[in-house]
Short mmCIF file of C-alpha atoms and ligand atoms in Angstrom, two decimals:
data_model
loop_
_atom_site.label_atom_id
_atom_site.label_comp_id
_atom_site.label_asym_id
_atom_site.label_seq_id
_atom_site.Cartn_x
_atom_site.Cartn_y
_atom_site.Cartn_z
CA MET A 394 0.00 0.00 0.00
CA HIS A 395 3.02 2.24 0.33
CA GLU A 396 4.25 1.23 -3.10
CA MET A 397 3.49 4.69 -4.51
CA GLY A 398 5.94 6.34 -2.13
CA ILE A 399 8.51 3.65 -2.86
CA ALA A 400 8.06 4.12 -6.61
CA MET A 401 8.68 7.87 -6.20
CA GLN A 402 11.86 7.19 -4.23
CA ILE A 403 13.05 4.80 -6.93
CA VAL A 404 12.48 7.45 -9.58
CA ASP A 405 14.43 10.00 -7.53
CA ILE A 406 17.33 7.61 -7.08
CA ALA A 407 17.34 6.67 -10.77
CA LYS A 408 17.18 10.31 -11.88
CA SER A 409 20.10 11.31 -9.71
CA ALA A 410 22.12 8.42 -11.17
CA ILE A 411 21.86 9.76 -14.72
CA PRO A 412 25.26 11.20 -15.74
CA LYS A 413 25.05 14.99 -16.00
CA ASN A 414 26.73 15.15 -19.41
CA ILE A 415 23.87 13.43 -21.24
CA SER A 416 21.63 15.98 -22.95
CA SER A 417 18.29 14.21 -23.30
CA PRO A 418 18.64 11.00 -21.35
CA ARG A 419 16.21 8.15 -21.57
CA VAL A 420 16.21 5.38 -19.02
CA GLU A 421 15.34 1.99 -20.50
CA SER A 422 15.27 0.00 -17.33
CA VAL A 423 15.75 0.15 -13.60
CA ASN A 424 17.13 -2.88 -11.82
CA LEU A 425 15.81 -3.40 -8.35
CA LYS A 426 16.61 -6.01 -5.72
CA VAL A 427 13.74 -6.88 -3.40
CA GLY A 428 14.09 -9.27 -0.48
CA LYS A 429 11.23 -11.70 0.03
CA LEU A 430 10.77 -10.43 3.57
CA THR A 431 9.89 -6.89 2.51
CA ALA A 432 6.35 -5.62 2.56
CA ILE A 433 6.32 -4.97 -1.16
CA VAL A 434 3.94 -6.38 -3.72
CA PRO A 435 5.91 -6.42 -7.01
CA GLU A 436 2.82 -6.10 -9.20
CA SER A 437 1.58 -3.09 -7.31
CA LEU A 438 5.05 -1.53 -7.37
CA ARG A 439 5.24 -1.97 -11.15
CA PHE A 440 1.89 -0.28 -11.55
CA CYS A 441 2.91 2.68 -9.40
CA PHE A 442 6.21 2.92 -11.22
CA THR A 443 4.39 3.29 -14.55
CA VAL A 444 2.28 6.07 -13.06
CA VAL A 445 5.07 8.09 -11.48
CA THR A 446 7.50 7.84 -14.41
CA LYS A 447 5.15 9.70 -16.74
CA ASP A 448 6.80 12.82 -18.21
CA THR A 449 10.19 11.93 -16.76
CA PRO A 450 13.32 10.49 -18.41
CA LEU A 451 12.07 7.17 -17.06
CA GLU A 452 8.82 7.14 -18.98
CA GLY A 453 8.32 3.69 -20.49
CA ALA A 454 11.25 2.24 -18.57
CA LYS A 455 11.10 -1.35 -17.45
CA LEU A 456 11.29 -2.12 -13.76
CA ASN A 457 13.25 -5.34 -13.36
CA ILE A 458 12.66 -6.82 -9.95
CA GLU A 459 15.05 -9.45 -8.70
CA GLU A 460 13.59 -11.22 -5.69
CA LEU A 461 16.09 -12.34 -3.08
CA PRO A 462 15.48 -15.23 -0.70
CA VAL A 463 15.43 -14.91 3.06
CA VAL A 464 18.69 -16.31 4.37
CA ALA A 465 19.53 -16.64 8.06
CA LEU A 466 22.57 -17.68 10.04
CA CYS A 467 22.11 -19.89 13.09
CA GLU A 468 23.77 -18.43 16.15
CA GLU A 469 23.97 -21.86 17.78
CA CYS A 470 25.46 -24.04 15.05
CA ALA A 471 26.49 -21.52 12.35
CA HIS A 472 24.39 -23.27 9.70
CA LYS A 473 22.96 -21.05 6.97
CA SER A 474 19.27 -21.66 6.21
CA THR A 475 16.94 -20.36 3.55
CA ILE A 476 13.74 -19.43 5.31
CA GLU A 477 10.54 -20.61 3.71
CA ASN A 478 6.92 -20.74 4.83
CA ALA A 479 7.65 -18.28 7.63
CA ASP A 480 9.45 -20.97 9.63
CA PHE A 481 12.26 -19.05 11.29
CA SER A 482 14.19 -21.92 12.78
CA CYS A 483 17.52 -23.45 11.86
CA ARG A 484 17.13 -26.25 9.31
CA LYS A 485 19.91 -28.20 10.98
CA CYS A 486 19.53 -27.83 14.74
CA LYS A 487 16.03 -26.27 14.95
CA SER A 488 17.29 -23.37 17.05
CA GLY A 489 15.32 -20.15 16.83
CA LYS A 490 18.37 -17.99 17.43
CA LEU A 491 18.81 -16.76 13.90
CA LYS A 492 20.43 -13.73 12.44
CA ILE A 493 18.78 -12.61 9.21
CA LEU A 494 21.49 -12.12 6.61
CA SER A 495 19.34 -11.15 3.66
CA GLY A 496 15.73 -10.87 2.62
CA ARG A 497 14.94 -7.29 3.57
CA GLU A 498 16.70 -5.63 0.66
CA LEU A 499 15.03 -2.87 -1.28
CA THR A 500 17.87 -1.56 -3.38
CA VAL A 501 18.26 0.08 -6.76
CA SER A 502 21.27 -1.78 -8.14
CA SER A 503 21.60 -0.11 -11.54
CA ILE A 504 19.85 1.71 -14.35
CA GLU A 505 20.21 1.23 -18.09
CA LEU A 506 20.32 4.25 -20.40
CA ALA A 507 19.34 4.27 -24.06
CA GLU A 508 22.29 4.90 -26.38
CA ASP A 509 21.05 7.32 -29.00
CA MET B 331 24.70 1.87 -21.13
CA GLU B 332 24.45 0.50 -17.61
CA VAL B 333 25.01 2.82 -14.65
CA LYS B 334 25.69 1.16 -11.32
CA VAL B 335 23.73 2.70 -8.48
CA VAL B 336 23.35 0.47 -5.40
CA ARG B 337 21.22 2.69 -3.20
CA ARG B 338 18.74 1.54 -0.61
CA VAL B 339 15.33 2.94 -1.36
CA LEU B 340 14.39 3.48 2.28
CA ASP B 341 17.67 5.16 3.21
CA ALA B 342 15.99 8.51 3.88
CA ASN B 343 13.64 6.92 6.41
CA GLU B 344 16.46 4.92 7.99
CA THR B 345 18.60 8.01 8.43
CA MET B 346 15.81 9.96 10.04
CA ALA B 347 14.89 7.00 12.28
CA GLN B 348 18.48 6.93 13.46
CA GLU B 349 18.32 10.64 14.27
CA ASN B 350 15.08 10.13 16.18
CA ARG B 351 16.67 7.24 18.10
CA GLN B 352 19.55 9.48 19.06
CA SER B 353 17.28 12.20 20.35
CA PHE B 354 15.12 9.69 22.29
CA ALA B 355 18.30 8.32 23.85
CA GLU B 356 19.44 11.79 24.91
CA LYS B 357 16.09 12.40 26.58
CA GLY B 358 15.94 8.93 28.13
CA VAL B 359 12.50 8.26 26.66
CA PHE B 360 11.41 4.69 26.00
CA VAL B 361 9.52 4.61 22.70
CA PHE B 362 7.07 1.82 21.94
CA ASN B 363 5.53 1.35 18.50
CA LEU B 364 2.25 -0.60 18.62
CA MET B 365 0.91 -2.08 15.41
CA SER B 366 -1.94 -4.35 14.27
CA SER B 367 -4.58 -4.75 11.60
CA PRO B 368 -7.52 -2.34 11.87
CA GLY B 369 -9.68 -2.94 14.91
CA SER B 370 -7.53 -5.47 16.75
CA GLY B 371 -7.88 -3.45 19.92
CA LYS B 372 -4.84 -1.14 20.09
CA THR B 373 -6.65 1.95 21.33
CA THR B 374 -8.76 0.07 23.88
CA MET B 375 -5.67 -1.68 25.21
CA LEU B 376 -3.75 1.59 25.46
CA VAL B 377 -6.60 3.40 27.21
CA GLU B 378 -6.73 0.62 29.79
CA THR B 379 -2.93 0.63 30.09
CA LEU B 380 -2.79 4.39 30.63
CA LYS B 381 -5.50 4.18 33.28
CA ARG B 382 -3.51 1.55 35.14
CA LEU B 383 -0.27 3.49 34.82
CA GLY B 384 -1.89 6.55 36.36
CA LYS B 385 0.82 9.03 37.32
CA GLU B 386 3.44 6.36 37.80
CA ILE B 387 5.21 6.93 34.49
CA PRO B 388 4.94 10.27 32.65
CA THR B 389 3.64 9.25 29.25
CA ALA B 390 2.73 10.75 25.90
CA VAL B 391 0.98 9.10 22.97
CA ILE B 392 1.19 9.65 19.24
CA VAL B 393 -1.70 8.14 17.34
CA GLY B 394 -1.85 7.69 13.60
CA ASP B 395 -5.05 7.38 11.67
CA ILE B 396 -5.84 7.93 8.04
CA CYS B 397 -8.58 10.31 9.12
CA THR B 398 -10.75 11.11 12.18
CA THR B 399 -9.61 12.01 15.69
CA ASN B 400 -11.68 9.33 17.45
CA ASP B 401 -8.74 7.39 18.85
CA ALA B 402 -6.96 10.55 20.02
CA ASP B 403 -10.09 11.67 21.85
CA ARG B 404 -10.44 8.31 23.60
CA LEU B 405 -6.79 8.35 24.64
CA ALA B 406 -6.83 11.98 25.76
CA GLN B 407 -9.58 11.16 28.26
CA THR B 408 -6.97 9.34 30.34
CA GLY B 409 -5.22 12.66 30.90
CA VAL B 410 -2.01 11.97 29.00
CA GLU B 411 -0.69 14.17 26.25
CA VAL B 412 -1.89 12.92 22.87
CA VAL B 413 -0.72 14.00 19.45
CA GLN B 414 -2.91 12.92 16.59
CA ILE B 415 -1.43 12.37 13.16
CA ASN B 416 -3.77 12.24 10.23
CA THR B 417 -1.73 10.61 7.51
CA ASP B 418 -4.06 12.33 5.04
CA GLN B 419 -1.64 15.23 5.13
CA PHE B 420 1.15 12.84 4.27
CA GLY B 421 -0.53 11.37 1.21
CA GLY B 422 -2.89 9.03 3.08
CA ASP B 423 0.02 6.88 4.12
CA CYS B 424 -0.60 3.43 5.47
CA HIS B 425 2.08 3.76 8.14
CA LEU B 426 3.89 6.35 10.25
CA GLY B 427 7.29 7.14 8.81
CA ALA B 428 10.21 8.50 10.81
CA HIS B 429 9.65 12.04 9.50
CA VAL B 430 6.05 12.00 10.75
CA ILE B 431 7.19 10.97 14.22
CA ARG B 432 9.79 13.73 14.22
CA ARG B 433 7.11 16.28 13.35
CA ALA B 434 4.77 14.96 16.05
CA CYS B 435 7.56 15.13 18.64
CA GLN B 436 7.80 18.90 18.15
CA ASP B 437 4.47 19.08 19.97
CA ILE B 438 5.63 16.94 22.89
CA ASN B 439 7.89 17.97 25.75
CA LEU B 440 10.19 14.95 25.59
CA ASP B 441 12.08 16.13 28.67
CA ALA B 442 8.94 15.64 30.71
CA VAL B 443 8.08 12.09 29.61
CA ASP B 444 9.69 8.69 30.18
CA LEU B 445 7.39 6.73 27.90
CA LEU B 446 6.24 7.57 24.41
CA ILE B 447 3.72 5.18 22.88
CA VAL B 448 2.96 5.30 19.18
CA GLU B 449 -0.27 3.72 17.98
CA ASN B 450 0.47 3.06 14.34
CA VAL B 451 -2.05 3.07 11.51
CA GLY B 452 -4.13 -0.13 11.49
CA ASN B 453 -2.31 -2.25 8.93
CA LEU B 454 -0.38 -5.50 9.24
CA VAL B 455 1.88 -4.92 6.25
CA CYS B 456 3.36 -1.50 5.72
CA PRO B 457 4.20 -0.27 9.24
CA ALA B 458 6.49 -3.28 9.65
CA GLU B 459 8.78 -1.89 6.98
CA PHE B 460 9.37 1.54 8.48
CA ASP B 461 11.55 2.21 11.49
CA MET B 462 10.77 5.37 13.42
CA GLY B 463 13.62 5.21 15.91
CA GLU B 464 11.59 3.33 18.52
CA ASP B 465 13.10 1.05 21.16
CA ARG B 466 10.58 -1.74 20.82
CA LYS B 467 7.84 -2.77 18.45
CA GLY B 468 4.72 -4.68 19.43
CA VAL B 469 1.94 -6.26 17.44
CA VAL B 470 -1.64 -6.94 18.52
CA LEU B 471 -3.52 -9.88 17.05
CA SER B 472 -7.12 -10.38 18.11
CA VAL B 473 -8.77 -13.76 18.46
CA THR B 474 -11.29 -12.77 15.82
CA GLU B 475 -8.52 -12.82 13.23
CA GLY B 476 -7.15 -16.11 11.92
CA GLU B 477 -4.61 -18.20 13.81
CA ASP B 478 -2.47 -18.20 10.67
CA LYS B 479 -2.03 -14.41 10.50
CA PRO B 480 1.59 -14.60 11.74
CA LEU B 481 2.49 -16.98 8.92
CA LYS B 482 0.75 -14.79 6.35
CA TYR B 483 2.42 -11.61 7.56
CA PRO B 484 5.82 -12.85 8.71
CA LEU B 485 7.63 -9.51 8.41
CA MET B 486 5.35 -7.89 10.98
CA PHE B 487 5.74 -10.68 13.51
CA ARG B 488 9.45 -10.96 12.79
CA VAL B 489 10.31 -7.31 13.43
CA CYS B 490 8.35 -7.16 16.69
CA ASP B 491 9.79 -7.61 20.16
CA MET B 492 6.51 -8.71 21.72
CA ALA B 493 3.03 -9.70 20.67
CA VAL B 494 -0.41 -9.41 22.22
CA LEU B 495 -3.22 -11.84 21.62
CA SER B 496 -6.22 -9.64 22.34
CA LYS B 497 -9.94 -10.03 23.09
CA ILE B 498 -9.43 -13.39 24.80
CA ASP B 499 -12.74 -12.89 26.65
CA LEU B 500 -14.35 -13.87 23.34
CA LEU B 501 -12.69 -17.30 23.26
CA PRO B 502 -15.64 -19.22 24.76
CA HIS B 503 -17.77 -18.00 21.84
CA LEU B 504 -15.31 -18.86 19.13
CA ASP B 505 -13.86 -21.87 17.46
CA TYR B 506 -10.36 -20.52 17.88
CA ASP B 507 -7.18 -22.38 18.71
CA LYS B 508 -5.32 -19.97 20.98
CA ASP B 509 -2.34 -22.28 21.45
CA LEU B 510 -1.95 -22.57 17.70
CA ALA B 511 -1.97 -18.78 17.35
CA VAL B 512 0.76 -18.46 19.99
CA LYS B 513 2.71 -21.28 18.35
CA ASN B 514 2.50 -19.56 14.96
CA ILE B 515 3.76 -16.29 16.43
CA ASN B 516 6.71 -18.15 17.92
CA THR B 517 7.37 -19.98 14.67
CA VAL B 518 8.03 -16.65 13.02
CA ASN B 519 9.77 -15.18 16.05
CA PRO B 520 10.77 -17.84 18.56
CA ASN B 521 11.98 -15.65 21.37
CA ILE B 522 9.32 -13.00 21.82
CA PRO B 523 6.83 -12.94 24.69
CA VAL B 524 3.14 -13.24 23.83
CA PHE B 525 0.69 -11.60 26.21
CA CYS B 526 -2.89 -12.88 26.12
CA LEU B 527 -5.14 -9.97 27.08
CA SER B 528 -8.71 -8.93 27.53
CA THR B 529 -9.63 -5.31 28.08
CA ARG B 530 -13.08 -6.49 29.16
CA THR B 531 -11.97 -8.70 32.06
CA GLY B 532 -8.48 -7.28 32.63
CA GLU B 533 -7.02 -10.75 32.26
CA GLY B 534 -3.34 -10.73 31.31
CA PHE B 535 -2.78 -7.04 32.04
CA ASP B 536 -0.43 -7.59 34.99
CA ALA B 537 2.15 -9.42 32.89
CA TRP B 538 2.00 -6.89 30.07
CA MET B 539 2.23 -3.92 32.45
CA GLU B 540 5.23 -5.47 34.14
CA TRP B 541 6.97 -5.96 30.80
CA LEU B 542 6.29 -2.34 29.87
CA LYS B 543 7.50 -0.93 33.21
CA ASN B 544 10.67 -2.99 33.04
CA GLN B 545 11.41 -1.66 29.57
CA VAL B 546 10.94 1.94 30.68
CA ALA B 547 13.11 1.41 33.75
CA ALA B 548 15.88 -0.22 31.71
CA LYS B 549 15.92 2.70 29.27
CA LYS B 550 16.11 5.23 32.09
CA LYS B 551 19.08 3.46 33.61
CA SER B 552 21.05 3.20 30.39
N1 GTP C 1014 -14.66 -8.33 23.42
C1 GTP C 1014 -13.63 -7.49 23.36
N2 GTP C 1014 -13.67 -6.44 22.50
C2 GTP C 1014 -12.61 -5.60 22.46
C3 GTP C 1014 -11.47 -5.79 23.28
N3 GTP C 1014 -10.58 -4.82 22.99
C4 GTP C 1014 -11.16 -4.03 22.06
N4 GTP C 1014 -12.38 -4.50 21.72
C5 GTP C 1014 -13.31 -3.92 20.74
O1 GTP C 1014 -12.75 -4.00 19.43
C6 GTP C 1014 -13.12 -2.86 18.65
C7 GTP C 1014 -11.89 -2.18 18.08
O2 GTP C 1014 -11.05 -1.72 19.13
P1 GTP C 1014 -10.02 -0.53 18.97
O3 GTP C 1014 -9.32 -0.41 20.28
O4 GTP C 1014 -10.68 0.68 18.44
O5 GTP C 1014 -9.05 -1.15 17.88
P2 GTP C 1014 -7.82 -0.43 17.14
O6 GTP C 1014 -6.82 -1.50 16.91
O7 GTP C 1014 -7.38 0.75 17.92
O8 GTP C 1014 -8.48 0.02 15.78
P3 GTP C 1014 -7.86 1.00 14.64
O9 GTP C 1014 -7.13 2.10 15.36
O10 GTP C 1014 -9.05 1.50 13.91
O11 GTP C 1014 -6.97 0.15 13.83
C8 GTP C 1014 -13.90 -1.96 19.58
O12 GTP C 1014 -15.26 -2.17 19.36
C9 GTP C 1014 -13.51 -2.44 20.96
O13 GTP C 1014 -14.50 -2.22 21.94
C10 GTP C 1014 -11.46 -6.91 24.19
O14 GTP C 1014 -10.52 -7.17 24.93
N5 GTP C 1014 -12.58 -7.72 24.18
MG1 MG C 1015 -7.06 2.69 17.26
ZN1 ZN C 1016 21.49 -24.32 13.99
#
């Protein structure tokens, strides 16, 4: 439900990443990494992105979303588990003492500019 | 041409949350962010909590709502300072961001309070994503919602430091597996306490109040 605000932030980040020496830049795609533990609905984010890119150098750009799994490190046995089905326990020793290593990312990794 | 960026989208909120945290630390205020889906019983629980606290701990409340001041009015009747945020002015947001909390704090004398409670906007998804610089987060789940809510909304239950299972006075009338609900909460977050409460009978309030008072005391000491 906060995807509109997120889409606006993404546009700001992408715009500020455009090299200053390009006269009429056009962004073809924005590459985004989204952890599976974020409160983001990709479909809704894509929709908002289309809306907020209107009349910007990002108009028509593709939003590529790479979903990242939730990975946690066990603080008891040091085993790394991929968390699925909301079961936050170590796959090996069942301990609940986990440190989340990834899964909450929401990062613009790169943008692609048209070459013309 | 590809341009590398690598910037976290929520950086602005994170930075401001960190600044809030710093200022709460300087003032020695314990900040508690209470979240739930709409109608789980946050306001009722807080009103009852504030009544029980009486003058023991100087408290202020920030309450977020998309519109109306109903909750603020109910809370203000307990005599504590209440700041109402209508997220309408912030684009009808579904959560309270760190900047909104900072704004609200301008209306509160933080030197005079030891406890600041934030009742977040009723929503089990978005508020979980946004830090505001609080010390602890809590989530309320009522027994009229499904036992599987924690598994459906893992982020919320994962980021919280405690959970409340509310409206337990209704259990005799429902086909609800309370133990399963608690088990599901602890599947997502194995180490957090779960307080089973009823604002109607007062059941469970002693344990929750003790937890809260201990948190406030620990913050004051640090
Ligand atoms: N039976 C019963 N009803 C309760 C209890 N706590 C709250 N309620 C009722 O649940 C309804 C919603 O309670 P609120 O406290 O307004 O819930 P809320 O989470 O603050 O709601 P929003 O701020 O709108 O998200 C009200 O009608 C309350 O009277 C309880 O312990 N038992
Ligand atoms: Mg309320
Ligand atoms: Zn382990």
